[in-house]
Structure formats: structure tokens, C-alpha cells
PDB file of C-alpha atoms in Angstrom:
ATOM      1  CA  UNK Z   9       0.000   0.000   0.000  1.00 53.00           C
ATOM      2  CA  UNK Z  10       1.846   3.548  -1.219  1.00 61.00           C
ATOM      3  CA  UNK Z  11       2.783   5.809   1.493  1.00 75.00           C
ATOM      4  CA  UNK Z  12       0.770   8.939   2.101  1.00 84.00           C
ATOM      5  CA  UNK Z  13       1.271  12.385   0.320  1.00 90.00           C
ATOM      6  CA  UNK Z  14      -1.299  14.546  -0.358  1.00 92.00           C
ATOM      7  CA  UNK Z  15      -0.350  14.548  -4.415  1.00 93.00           C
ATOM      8  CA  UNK Z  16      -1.325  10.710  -3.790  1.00 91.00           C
ATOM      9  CA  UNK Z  17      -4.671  11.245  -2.695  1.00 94.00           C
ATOM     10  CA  UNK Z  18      -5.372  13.710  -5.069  1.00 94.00           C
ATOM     11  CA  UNK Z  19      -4.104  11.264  -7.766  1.00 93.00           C
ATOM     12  CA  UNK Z  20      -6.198   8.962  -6.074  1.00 93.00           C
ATOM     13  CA  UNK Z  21      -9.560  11.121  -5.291  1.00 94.00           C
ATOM     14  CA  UNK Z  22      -9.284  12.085  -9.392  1.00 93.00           C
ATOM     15  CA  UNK Z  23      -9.313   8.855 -10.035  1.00 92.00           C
ATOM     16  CA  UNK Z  24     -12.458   7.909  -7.960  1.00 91.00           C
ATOM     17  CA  UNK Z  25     -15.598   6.539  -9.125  1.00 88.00           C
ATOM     18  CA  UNK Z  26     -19.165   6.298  -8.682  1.00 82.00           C
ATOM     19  CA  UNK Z  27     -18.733   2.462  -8.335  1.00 83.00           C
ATOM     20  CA  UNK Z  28     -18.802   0.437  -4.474  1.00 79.00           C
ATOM     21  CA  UNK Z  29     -15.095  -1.452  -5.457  1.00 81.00           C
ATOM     22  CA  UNK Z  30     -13.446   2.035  -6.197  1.00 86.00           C
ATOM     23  CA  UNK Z  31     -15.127   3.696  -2.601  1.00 88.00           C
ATOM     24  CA  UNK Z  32     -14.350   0.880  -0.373  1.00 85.00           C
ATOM     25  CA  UNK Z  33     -10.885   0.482  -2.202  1.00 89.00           C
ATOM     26  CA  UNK Z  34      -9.938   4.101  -1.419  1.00 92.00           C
ATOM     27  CA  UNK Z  35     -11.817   3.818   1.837  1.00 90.00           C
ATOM     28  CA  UNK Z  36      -9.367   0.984   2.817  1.00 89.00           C
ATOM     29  CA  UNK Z  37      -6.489   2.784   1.910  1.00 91.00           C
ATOM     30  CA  UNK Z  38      -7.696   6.378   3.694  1.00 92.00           C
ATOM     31  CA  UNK Z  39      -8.429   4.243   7.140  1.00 90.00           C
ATOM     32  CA  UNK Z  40      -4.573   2.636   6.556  1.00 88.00           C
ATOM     33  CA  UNK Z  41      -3.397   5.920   6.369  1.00 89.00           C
ATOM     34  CA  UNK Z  42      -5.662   7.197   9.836  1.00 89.00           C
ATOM     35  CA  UNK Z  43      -2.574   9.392  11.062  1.00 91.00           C
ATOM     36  CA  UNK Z  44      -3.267  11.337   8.728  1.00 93.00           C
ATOM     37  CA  UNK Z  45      -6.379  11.998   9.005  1.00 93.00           C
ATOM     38  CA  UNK Z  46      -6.774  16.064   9.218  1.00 94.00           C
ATOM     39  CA  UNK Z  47      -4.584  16.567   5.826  1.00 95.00           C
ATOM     40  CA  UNK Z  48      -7.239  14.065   4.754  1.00 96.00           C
ATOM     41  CA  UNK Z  49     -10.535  15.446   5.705  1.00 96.00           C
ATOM     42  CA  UNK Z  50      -8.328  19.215   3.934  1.00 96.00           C
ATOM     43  CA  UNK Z  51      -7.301  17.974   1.269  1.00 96.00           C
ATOM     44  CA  UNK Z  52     -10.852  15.615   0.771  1.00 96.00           C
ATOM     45  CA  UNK Z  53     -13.212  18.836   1.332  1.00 96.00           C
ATOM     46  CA  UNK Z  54     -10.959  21.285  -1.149  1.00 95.00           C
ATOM     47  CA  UNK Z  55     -11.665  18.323  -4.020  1.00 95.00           C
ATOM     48  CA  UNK Z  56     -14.925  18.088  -3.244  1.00 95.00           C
ATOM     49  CA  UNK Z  57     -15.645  21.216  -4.147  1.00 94.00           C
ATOM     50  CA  UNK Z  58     -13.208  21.114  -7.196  1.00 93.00           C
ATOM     51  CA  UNK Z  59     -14.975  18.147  -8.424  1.00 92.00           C
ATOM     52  CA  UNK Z  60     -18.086  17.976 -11.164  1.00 90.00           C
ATOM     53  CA  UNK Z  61     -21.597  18.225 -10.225  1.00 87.00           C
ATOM     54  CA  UNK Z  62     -22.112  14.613 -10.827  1.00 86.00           C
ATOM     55  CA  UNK Z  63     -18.764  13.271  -8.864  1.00 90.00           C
ATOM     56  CA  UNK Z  64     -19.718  15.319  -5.336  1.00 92.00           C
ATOM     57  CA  UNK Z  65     -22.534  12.468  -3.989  1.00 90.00           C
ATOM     58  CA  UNK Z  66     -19.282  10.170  -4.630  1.00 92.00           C
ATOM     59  CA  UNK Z  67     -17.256  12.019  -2.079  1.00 94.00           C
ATOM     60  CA  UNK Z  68     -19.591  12.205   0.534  1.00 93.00           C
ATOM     61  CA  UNK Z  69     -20.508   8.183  -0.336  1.00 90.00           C
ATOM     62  CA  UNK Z  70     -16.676   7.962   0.701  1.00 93.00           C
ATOM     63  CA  UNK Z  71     -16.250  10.115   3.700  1.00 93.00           C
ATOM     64  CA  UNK Z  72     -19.408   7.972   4.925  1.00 90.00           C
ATOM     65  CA  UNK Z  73     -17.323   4.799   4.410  1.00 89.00           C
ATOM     66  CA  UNK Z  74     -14.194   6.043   6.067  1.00 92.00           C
ATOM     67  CA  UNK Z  75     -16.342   7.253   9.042  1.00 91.00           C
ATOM     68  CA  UNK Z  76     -18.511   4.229   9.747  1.00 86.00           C
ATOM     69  CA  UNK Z  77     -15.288   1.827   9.015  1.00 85.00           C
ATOM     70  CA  UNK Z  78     -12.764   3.214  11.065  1.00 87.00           C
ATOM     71  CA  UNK Z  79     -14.487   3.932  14.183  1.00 81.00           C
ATOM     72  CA  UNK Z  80     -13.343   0.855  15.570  1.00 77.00           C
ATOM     73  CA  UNK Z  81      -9.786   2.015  15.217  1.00 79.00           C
ATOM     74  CA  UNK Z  82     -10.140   4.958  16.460  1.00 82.00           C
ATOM     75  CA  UNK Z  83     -11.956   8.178  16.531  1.00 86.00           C
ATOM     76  CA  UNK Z  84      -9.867  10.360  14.583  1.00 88.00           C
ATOM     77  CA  UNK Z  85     -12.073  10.498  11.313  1.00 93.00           C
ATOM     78  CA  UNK Z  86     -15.015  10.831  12.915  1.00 91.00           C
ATOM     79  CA  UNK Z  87     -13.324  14.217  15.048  1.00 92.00           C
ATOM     80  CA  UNK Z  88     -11.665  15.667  11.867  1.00 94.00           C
ATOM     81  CA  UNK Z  89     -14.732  15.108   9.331  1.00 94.00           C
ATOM     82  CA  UNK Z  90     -17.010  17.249  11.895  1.00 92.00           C
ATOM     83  CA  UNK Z  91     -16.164  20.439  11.442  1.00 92.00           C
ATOM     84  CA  UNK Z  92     -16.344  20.203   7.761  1.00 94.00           C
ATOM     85  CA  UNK Z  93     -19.420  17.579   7.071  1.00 94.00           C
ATOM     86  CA  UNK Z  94     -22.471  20.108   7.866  1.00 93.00           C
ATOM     87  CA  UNK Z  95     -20.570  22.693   5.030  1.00 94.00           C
ATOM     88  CA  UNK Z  96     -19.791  19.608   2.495  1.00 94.00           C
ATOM     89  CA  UNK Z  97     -23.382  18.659   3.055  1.00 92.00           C
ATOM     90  CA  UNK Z  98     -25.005  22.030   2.301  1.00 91.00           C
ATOM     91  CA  UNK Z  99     -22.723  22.170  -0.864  1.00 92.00           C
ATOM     92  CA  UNK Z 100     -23.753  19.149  -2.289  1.00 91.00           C
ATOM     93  CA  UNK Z 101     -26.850  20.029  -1.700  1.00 88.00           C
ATOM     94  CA  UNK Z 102     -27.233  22.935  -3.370  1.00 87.00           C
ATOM     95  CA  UNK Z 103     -25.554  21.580  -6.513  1.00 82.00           C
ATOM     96  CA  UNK Z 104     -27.868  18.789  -6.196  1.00 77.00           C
ATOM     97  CA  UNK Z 105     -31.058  17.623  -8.397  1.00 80.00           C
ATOM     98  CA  UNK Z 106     -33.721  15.539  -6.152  1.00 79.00           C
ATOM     99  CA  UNK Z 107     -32.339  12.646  -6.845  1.00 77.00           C
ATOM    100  CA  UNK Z 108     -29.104  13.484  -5.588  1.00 82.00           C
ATOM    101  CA  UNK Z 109     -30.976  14.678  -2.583  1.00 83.00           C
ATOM    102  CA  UNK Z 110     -33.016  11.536  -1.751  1.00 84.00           C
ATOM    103  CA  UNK Z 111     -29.227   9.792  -1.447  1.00 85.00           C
ATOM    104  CA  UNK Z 112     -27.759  12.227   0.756  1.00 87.00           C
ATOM    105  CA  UNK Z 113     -30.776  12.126   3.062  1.00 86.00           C
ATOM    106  CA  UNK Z 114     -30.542   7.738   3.189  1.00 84.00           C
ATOM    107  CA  UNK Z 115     -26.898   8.723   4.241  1.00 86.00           C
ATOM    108  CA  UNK Z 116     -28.216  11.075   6.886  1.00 88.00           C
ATOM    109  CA  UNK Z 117     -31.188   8.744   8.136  1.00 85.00           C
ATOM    110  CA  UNK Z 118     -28.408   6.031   8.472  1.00 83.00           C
ATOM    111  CA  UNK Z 119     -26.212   8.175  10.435  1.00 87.00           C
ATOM    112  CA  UNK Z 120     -29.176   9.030  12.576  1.00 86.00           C
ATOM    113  CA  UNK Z 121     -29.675   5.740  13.142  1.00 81.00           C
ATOM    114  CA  UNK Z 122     -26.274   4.694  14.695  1.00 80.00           C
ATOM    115  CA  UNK Z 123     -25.928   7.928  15.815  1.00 84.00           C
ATOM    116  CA  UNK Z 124     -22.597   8.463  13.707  1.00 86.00           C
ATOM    117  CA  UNK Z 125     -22.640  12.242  15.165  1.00 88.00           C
ATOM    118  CA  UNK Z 126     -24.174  14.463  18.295  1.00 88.00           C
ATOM    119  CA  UNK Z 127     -27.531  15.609  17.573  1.00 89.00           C
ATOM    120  CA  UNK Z 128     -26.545  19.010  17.384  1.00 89.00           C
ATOM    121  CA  UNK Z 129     -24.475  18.117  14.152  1.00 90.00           C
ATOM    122  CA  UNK Z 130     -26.775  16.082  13.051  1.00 90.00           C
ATOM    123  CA  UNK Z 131     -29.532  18.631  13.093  1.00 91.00           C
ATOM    124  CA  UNK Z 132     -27.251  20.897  10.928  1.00 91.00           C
ATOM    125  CA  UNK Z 133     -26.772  18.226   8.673  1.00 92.00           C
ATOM    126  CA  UNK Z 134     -30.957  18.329   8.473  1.00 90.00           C
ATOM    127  CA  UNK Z 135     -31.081  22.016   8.210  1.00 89.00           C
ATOM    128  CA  UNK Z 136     -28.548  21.800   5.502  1.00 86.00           C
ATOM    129  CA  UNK Z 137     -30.154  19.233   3.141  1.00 85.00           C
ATOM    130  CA  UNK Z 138     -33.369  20.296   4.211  1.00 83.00           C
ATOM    131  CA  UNK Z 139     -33.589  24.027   5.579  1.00 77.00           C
ATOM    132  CA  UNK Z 140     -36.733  24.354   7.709  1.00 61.00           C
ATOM    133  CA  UNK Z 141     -38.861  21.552   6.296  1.00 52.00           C
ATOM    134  CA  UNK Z 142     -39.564  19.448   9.191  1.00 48.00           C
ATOM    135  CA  UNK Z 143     -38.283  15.710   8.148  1.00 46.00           C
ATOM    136  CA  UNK Z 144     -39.490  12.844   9.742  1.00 47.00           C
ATOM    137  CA  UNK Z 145     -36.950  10.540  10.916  1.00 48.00           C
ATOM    138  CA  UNK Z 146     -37.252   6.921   9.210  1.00 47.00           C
ATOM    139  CA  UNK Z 147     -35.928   3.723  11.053  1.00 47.00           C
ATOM    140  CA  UNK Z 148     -32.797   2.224   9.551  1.00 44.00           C
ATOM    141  CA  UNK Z 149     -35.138  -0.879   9.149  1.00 48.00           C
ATOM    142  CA  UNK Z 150     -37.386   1.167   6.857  1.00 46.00           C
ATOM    143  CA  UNK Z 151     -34.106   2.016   5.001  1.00 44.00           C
ATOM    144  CA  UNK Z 152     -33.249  -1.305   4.056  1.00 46.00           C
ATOM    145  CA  UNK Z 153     -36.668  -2.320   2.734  1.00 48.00           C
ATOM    146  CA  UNK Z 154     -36.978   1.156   0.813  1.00 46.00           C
ATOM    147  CA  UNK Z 155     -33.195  -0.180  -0.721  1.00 44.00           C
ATOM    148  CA  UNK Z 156     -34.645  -3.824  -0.760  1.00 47.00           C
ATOM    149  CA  UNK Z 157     -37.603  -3.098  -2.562  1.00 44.00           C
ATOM    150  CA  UNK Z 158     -36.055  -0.980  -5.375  1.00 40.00           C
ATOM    151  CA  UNK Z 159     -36.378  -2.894  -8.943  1.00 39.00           C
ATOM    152  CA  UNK Z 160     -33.028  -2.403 -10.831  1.00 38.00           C
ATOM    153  CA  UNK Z 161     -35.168  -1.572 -13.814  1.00 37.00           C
ATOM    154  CA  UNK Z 162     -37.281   1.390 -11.798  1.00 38.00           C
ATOM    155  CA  UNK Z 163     -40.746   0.080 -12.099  1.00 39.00           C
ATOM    156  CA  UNK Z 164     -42.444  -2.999 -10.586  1.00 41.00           C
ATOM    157  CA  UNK Z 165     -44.138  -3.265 -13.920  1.00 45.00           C
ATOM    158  CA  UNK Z 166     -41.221  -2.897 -16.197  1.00 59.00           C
ATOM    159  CA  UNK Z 167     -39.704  -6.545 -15.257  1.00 66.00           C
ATOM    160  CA  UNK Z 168     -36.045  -7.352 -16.900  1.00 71.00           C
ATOM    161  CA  UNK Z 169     -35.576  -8.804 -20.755  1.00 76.00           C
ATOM    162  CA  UNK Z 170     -34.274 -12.620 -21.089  1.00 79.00           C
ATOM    163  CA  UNK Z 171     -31.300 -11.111 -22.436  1.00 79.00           C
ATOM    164  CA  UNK Z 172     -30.727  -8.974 -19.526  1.00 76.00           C
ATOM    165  CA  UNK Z 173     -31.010 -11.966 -17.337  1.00 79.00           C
ATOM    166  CA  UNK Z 174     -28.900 -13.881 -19.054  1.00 82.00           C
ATOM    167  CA  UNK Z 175     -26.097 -11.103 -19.367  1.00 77.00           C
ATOM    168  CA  UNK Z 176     -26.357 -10.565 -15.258  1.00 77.00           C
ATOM    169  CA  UNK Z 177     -25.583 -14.413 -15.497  1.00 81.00           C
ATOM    170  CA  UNK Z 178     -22.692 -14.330 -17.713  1.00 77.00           C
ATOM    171  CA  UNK Z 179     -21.105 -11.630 -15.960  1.00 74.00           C
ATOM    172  CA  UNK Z 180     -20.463 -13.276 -12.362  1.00 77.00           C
ATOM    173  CA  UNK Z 181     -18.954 -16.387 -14.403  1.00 76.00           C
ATOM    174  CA  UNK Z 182     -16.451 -14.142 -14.210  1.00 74.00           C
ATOM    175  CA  UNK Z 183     -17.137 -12.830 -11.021  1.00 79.00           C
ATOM    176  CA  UNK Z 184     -13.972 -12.338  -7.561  1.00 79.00           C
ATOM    177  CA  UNK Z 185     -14.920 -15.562  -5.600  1.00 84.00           C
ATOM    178  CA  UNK Z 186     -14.291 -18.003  -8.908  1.00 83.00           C
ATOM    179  CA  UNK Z 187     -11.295 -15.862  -9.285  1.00 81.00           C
ATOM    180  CA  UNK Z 188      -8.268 -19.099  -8.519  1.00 84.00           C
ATOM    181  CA  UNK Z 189      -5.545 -16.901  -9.582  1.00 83.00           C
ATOM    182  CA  UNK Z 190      -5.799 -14.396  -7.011  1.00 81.00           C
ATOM    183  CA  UNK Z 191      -6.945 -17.284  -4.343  1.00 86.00           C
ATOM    184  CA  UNK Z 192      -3.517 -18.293  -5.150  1.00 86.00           C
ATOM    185  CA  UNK Z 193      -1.760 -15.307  -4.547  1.00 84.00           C
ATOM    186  CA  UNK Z 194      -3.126 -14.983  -1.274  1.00 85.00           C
ATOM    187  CA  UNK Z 195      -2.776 -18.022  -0.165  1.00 85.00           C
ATOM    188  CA  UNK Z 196       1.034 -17.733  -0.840  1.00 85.00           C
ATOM    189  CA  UNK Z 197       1.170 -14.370   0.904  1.00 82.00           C
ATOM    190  CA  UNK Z 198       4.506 -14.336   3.140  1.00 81.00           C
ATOM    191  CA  UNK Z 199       4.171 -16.456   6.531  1.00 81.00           C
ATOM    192  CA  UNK Z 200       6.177 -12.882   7.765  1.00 75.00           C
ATOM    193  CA  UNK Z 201       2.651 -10.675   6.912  1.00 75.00           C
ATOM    194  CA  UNK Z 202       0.263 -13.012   8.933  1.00 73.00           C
ATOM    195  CA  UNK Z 203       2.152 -13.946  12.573  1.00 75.00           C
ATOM    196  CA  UNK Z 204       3.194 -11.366  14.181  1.00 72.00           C
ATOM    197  CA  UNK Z 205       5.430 -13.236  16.214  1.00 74.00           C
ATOM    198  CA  UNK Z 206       7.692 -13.103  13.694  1.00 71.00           C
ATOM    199  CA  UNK Z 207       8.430  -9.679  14.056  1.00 73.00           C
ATOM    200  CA  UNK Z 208      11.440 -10.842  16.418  1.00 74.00           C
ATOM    201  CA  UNK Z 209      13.627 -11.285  13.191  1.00 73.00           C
ATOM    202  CA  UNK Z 210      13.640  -8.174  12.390  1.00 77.00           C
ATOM    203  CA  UNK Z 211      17.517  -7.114  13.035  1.00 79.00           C
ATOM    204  CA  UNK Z 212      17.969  -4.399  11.071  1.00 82.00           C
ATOM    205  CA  UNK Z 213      16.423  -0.805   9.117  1.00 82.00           C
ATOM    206  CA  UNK Z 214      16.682  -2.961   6.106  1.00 81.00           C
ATOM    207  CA  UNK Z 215      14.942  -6.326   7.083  1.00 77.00           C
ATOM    208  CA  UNK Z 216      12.377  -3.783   8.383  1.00 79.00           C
ATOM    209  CA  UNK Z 217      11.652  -2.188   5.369  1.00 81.00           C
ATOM    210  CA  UNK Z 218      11.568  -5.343   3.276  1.00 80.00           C
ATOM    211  CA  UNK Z 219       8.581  -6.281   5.781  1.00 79.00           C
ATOM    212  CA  UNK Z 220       6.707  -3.392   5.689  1.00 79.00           C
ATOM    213  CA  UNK Z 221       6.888  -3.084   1.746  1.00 80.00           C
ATOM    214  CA  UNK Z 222       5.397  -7.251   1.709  1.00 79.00           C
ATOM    215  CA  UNK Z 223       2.661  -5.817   4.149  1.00 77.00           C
ATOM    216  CA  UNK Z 224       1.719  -2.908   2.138  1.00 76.00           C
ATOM    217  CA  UNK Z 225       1.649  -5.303  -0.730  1.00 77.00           C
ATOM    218  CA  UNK Z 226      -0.687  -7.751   1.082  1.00 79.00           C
ATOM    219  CA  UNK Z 227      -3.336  -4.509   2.214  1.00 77.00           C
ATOM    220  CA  UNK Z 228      -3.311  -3.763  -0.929  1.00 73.00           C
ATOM    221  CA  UNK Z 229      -4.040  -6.868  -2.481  1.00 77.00           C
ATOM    222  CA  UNK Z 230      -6.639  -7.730  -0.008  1.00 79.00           C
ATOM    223  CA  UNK Z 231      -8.462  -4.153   0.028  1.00 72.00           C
ATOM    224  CA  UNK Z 232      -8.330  -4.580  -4.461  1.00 69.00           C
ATOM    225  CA  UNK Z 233      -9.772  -8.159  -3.575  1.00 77.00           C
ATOM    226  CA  UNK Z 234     -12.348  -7.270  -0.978  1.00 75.00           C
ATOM    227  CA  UNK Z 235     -13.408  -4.343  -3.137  1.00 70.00           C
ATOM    228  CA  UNK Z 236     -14.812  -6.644  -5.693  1.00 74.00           C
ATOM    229  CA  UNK Z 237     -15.775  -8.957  -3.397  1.00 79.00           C
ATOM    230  CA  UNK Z 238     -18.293  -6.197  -2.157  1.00 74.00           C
ATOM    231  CA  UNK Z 239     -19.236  -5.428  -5.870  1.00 72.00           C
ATOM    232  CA  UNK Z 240     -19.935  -9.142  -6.734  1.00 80.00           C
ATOM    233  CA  UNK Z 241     -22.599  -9.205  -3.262  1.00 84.00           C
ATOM    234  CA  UNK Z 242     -23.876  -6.141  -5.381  1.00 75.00           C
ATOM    235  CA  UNK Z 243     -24.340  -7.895  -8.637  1.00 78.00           C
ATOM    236  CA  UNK Z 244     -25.526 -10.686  -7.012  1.00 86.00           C
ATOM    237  CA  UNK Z 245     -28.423  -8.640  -4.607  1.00 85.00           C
ATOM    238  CA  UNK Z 246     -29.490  -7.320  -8.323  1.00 80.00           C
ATOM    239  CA  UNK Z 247     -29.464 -10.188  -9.857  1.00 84.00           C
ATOM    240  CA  UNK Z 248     -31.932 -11.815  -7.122  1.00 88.00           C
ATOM    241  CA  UNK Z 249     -34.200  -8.653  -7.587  1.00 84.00           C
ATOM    242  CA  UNK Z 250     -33.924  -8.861 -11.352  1.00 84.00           C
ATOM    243  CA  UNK Z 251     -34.858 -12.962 -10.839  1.00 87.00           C
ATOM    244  CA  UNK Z 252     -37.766 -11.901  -8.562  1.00 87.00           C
ATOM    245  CA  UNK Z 253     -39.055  -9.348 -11.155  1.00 84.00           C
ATOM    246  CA  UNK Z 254     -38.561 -11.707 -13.966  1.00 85.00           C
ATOM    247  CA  UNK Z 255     -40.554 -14.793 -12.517  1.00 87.00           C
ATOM    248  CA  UNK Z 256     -43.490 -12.259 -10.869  1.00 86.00           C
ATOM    249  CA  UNK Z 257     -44.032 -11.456 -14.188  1.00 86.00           C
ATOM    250  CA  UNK Z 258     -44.603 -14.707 -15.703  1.00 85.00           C
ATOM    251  CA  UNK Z 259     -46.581 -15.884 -12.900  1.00 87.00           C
ATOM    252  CA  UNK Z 260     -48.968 -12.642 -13.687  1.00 85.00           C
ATOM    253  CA  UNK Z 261     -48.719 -13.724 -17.006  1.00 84.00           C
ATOM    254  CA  UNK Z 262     -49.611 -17.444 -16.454  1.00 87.00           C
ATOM    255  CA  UNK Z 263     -52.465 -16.632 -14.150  1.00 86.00           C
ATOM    256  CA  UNK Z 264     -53.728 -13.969 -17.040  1.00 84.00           C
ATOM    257  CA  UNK Z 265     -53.211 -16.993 -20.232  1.00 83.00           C
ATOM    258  CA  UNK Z 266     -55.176 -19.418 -17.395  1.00 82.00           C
ATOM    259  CA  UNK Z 267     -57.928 -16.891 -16.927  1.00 78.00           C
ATOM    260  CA  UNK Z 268     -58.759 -16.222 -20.801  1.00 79.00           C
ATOM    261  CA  UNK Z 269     -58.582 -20.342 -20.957  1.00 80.00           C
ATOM    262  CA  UNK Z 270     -61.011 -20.741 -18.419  1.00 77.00           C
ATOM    263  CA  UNK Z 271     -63.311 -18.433 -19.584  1.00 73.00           C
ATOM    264  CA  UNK Z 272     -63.257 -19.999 -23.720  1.00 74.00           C
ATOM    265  CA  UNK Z 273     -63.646 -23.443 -21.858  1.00 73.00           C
ATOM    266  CA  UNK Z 274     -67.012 -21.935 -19.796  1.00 69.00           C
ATOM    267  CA  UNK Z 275     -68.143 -20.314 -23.161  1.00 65.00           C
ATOM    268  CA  UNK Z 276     -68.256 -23.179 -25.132  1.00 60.00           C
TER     269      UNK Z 276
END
């Protein structure tokens, strides 16, 4: 895994996209780098508002990874993203269409929920996606079924094409957990990056270097891997949804094809 410079993450933040492998992957790498974490959050909120219209909700879809994920190693993103989130928030916002604003307020309900932030930031956070339209507060449960219940087409009556189906399919043949090759390379990681008891052979600046550069290796390797990892549950979640669409339909259209029968058999 590189070391940290701020030219990195800039490199790295230009190179972001909209997709959950590229978040978590930079997440990963941000939460590595937690020592850092005020030239972060700076040099995260001057992008931000550097970056296009359509590329903002993606910054704020990362700062909400790097603050959920690395709370349990400590609190430093969390403190540093505060006095900076309400502002980041109200930008967005504003350079938002509704659609953009219905995502931003799932991020704030969630946030709610586990109570990410004091309620005094958390009400600015209202106020700024908001203003003074009173919002009422939705259940994370409610959250996940609102998610849950989305059709990847948009419409409950607009159920997926064969083709479509069968592309999905084709696509995870492909797909990280058949992936042997990097299995393999995992699997023959360095005995010296999993037991830490073998730290004790470290003698000198050099042997200690060699070590950390076979660790950095093996984060990265593992963040790339469980990036796609996270993108394949995606795929497959849609897939399901897709599946469900699919055979509601031709259960509608079975019962329909059994109706018309019954009523030609009654007729004559």
C-alpha cells in the first residue's frame, strides 16, 4: 500500500468513481493511512468542491465509508470530518437535483440511526439538506426495505428482458470468488505478513523495510480483492431482484393466459 502524500490522494480522489469497489478500495487505503487523518478530511473537502456536479454524492458516499469503518480504530475520522461535514453537506446540496438529494438524506437517516454524530451536528446536517422543512426521521429498518424493494429496472411493472437476465448471469462467471488466480496469490502471501510473532527477526532498518513493503503489498491486495468482493454481493443482490421481477411477471402472465382459458372453456 503507497505511502501517504497529499499529491497521492489527489491522484487517487481524481481517479475515484461512482462504483462500491473504487469507494471501499480508497476507503481501505484512507483508514490505513488514519494518522493522517486532518490533511485528509483538507485535502478531501478542497476536491470536493473542485470536483463535477455529478462526482460530489461520490465524495460524501466515501467520507461515509471512512467514518462508519474506522471507528473501531479509532476516533480520529469521525473528530476531523465534523467540522467540515455540515458545510460539504449544504454544498452538495445545493448543486444537487432531487435525486441526488433523496441519497444524501438515506446517508443522513443512516447516520441518525447509529448515531454516527451528536444531535446538534446532526440537526445541521438536516437544516442543511433540508432548511426548515420538518423531516421525519425513518428507522434504519425502513431504510433497508426502501433499498430492498427498489427494482433495478425502476418500475415494478417494467420486469427485466431474457437477455438482460442472461447477461447478469454471464457476468459473475467471471465474477472475484471463482477468481483461482488471485486465491492463489493470497494463499502464498509471506508467513512474515500473517504472525506477528515473527516480528522478532527483524535485526535491522533494512529487514524492516523489506517487511513493511510485503505488508503494504498484502493490504493492498486484499483491500483490491475485498473491493470486488463487495461489488460481486452487489451484482448478485441485483441479480436476485432482477430474478424476482422476472418470474413475478410470468406468474402474472400465467395466471392472465389461465384466466382467458377458463373463460373460452365456460363459453363453449
Amino acid at each position: 500500500m503507497s505511502a501517504f502524500s497529499e499529491a497521492a490522494l489527489e491522484r487517487k480522489l481524481s481517479e475515484l468513481s461512482n462504483s462500491q469497489q473504487s469507494v471501499q478500495t480508497l476507503s481501505l487505503w484512507l483508514i490505513h493511512h488514519r494518522k493522517h487523518a486532518g490533511p485528509i478530511v483538507s485535502v478531501w473537502h478542497r476536491e470536493l468542491r473542485k470536483a463535477k456536479p455529478n462526482r460530489k454524492l461520490t465524495f460524501l458516499y466515501l467520507a461515509n465509508d471512512v467514518i462508519q469503518n474506522s471507528k473501531r480504530k479509532g476516533p480520529e475520522f469521525t473528530k476531523d470530518f465534523a467540522p467540515v461535514i455540515v458545510e460539504a453537506f449544504k454544498h452538495v446540496s445545493s448543486e444537487s437535483d432531487e435525486s441526488c438529494k433523496k441519497h444524501l438524506g438515506r446517508v443522513l437517516s443512516i447516520w441518525e440511526e447509529r448515531s454516527v454524530y451528536e444531535n446538534d451536528v446532526l440537526e445541521q446536517l438536516r437544516q442543511a439538506l433540508y432548511g426548515d422543512r420538518k423531516v421525519k426521521k425513518r428507522t434504519y429498518e425502513q431504510i433497508k426495505v426502501d433499498e430492498n424493494n427498489c427494482s433495478p429496472r425502476g418500475s415494478p411493472t417494467d420486469p427485466p428482458q431474457t437477455m438482460d437476465l442472461i447477461r447478469a448471469l454471464q457476468e459473475l462467471e467471471n465474477a472475484a470468488s471463482g477468481d483461482a488466480a488471485v486465491h492463489q496469490r493470497i494463499a502464498s502471501l509471506p508467513i512474515e505478513v500473517q504472525d506477528v510473532s515473527l516480528l522478532d527477526r527483524i535485526t535491522d532498518k533494512e529487514s524492516g523495510e523489506q517487511l513493511s513493503k510485503m505488508v503494504d503489498d498484502a493490504c493492498m491486495l486484499l483491500a483490491d480483492y475485498n473491493g470486488r468482493l463487495a461489488a460481486e454481493i452487489d451484482d448478485r443482490k441485483q441479480l436476485i431482484r432482477m430474478l424476482s421481477d422476472f418470474l413475478r411477471c410470468q406468474k402474472e402472465f400465467l395466471a392472465e393466459k389461465e384466466h382467458k382459458l377458463e373463460v373460452r372453456i365456460v363459453l363453449f
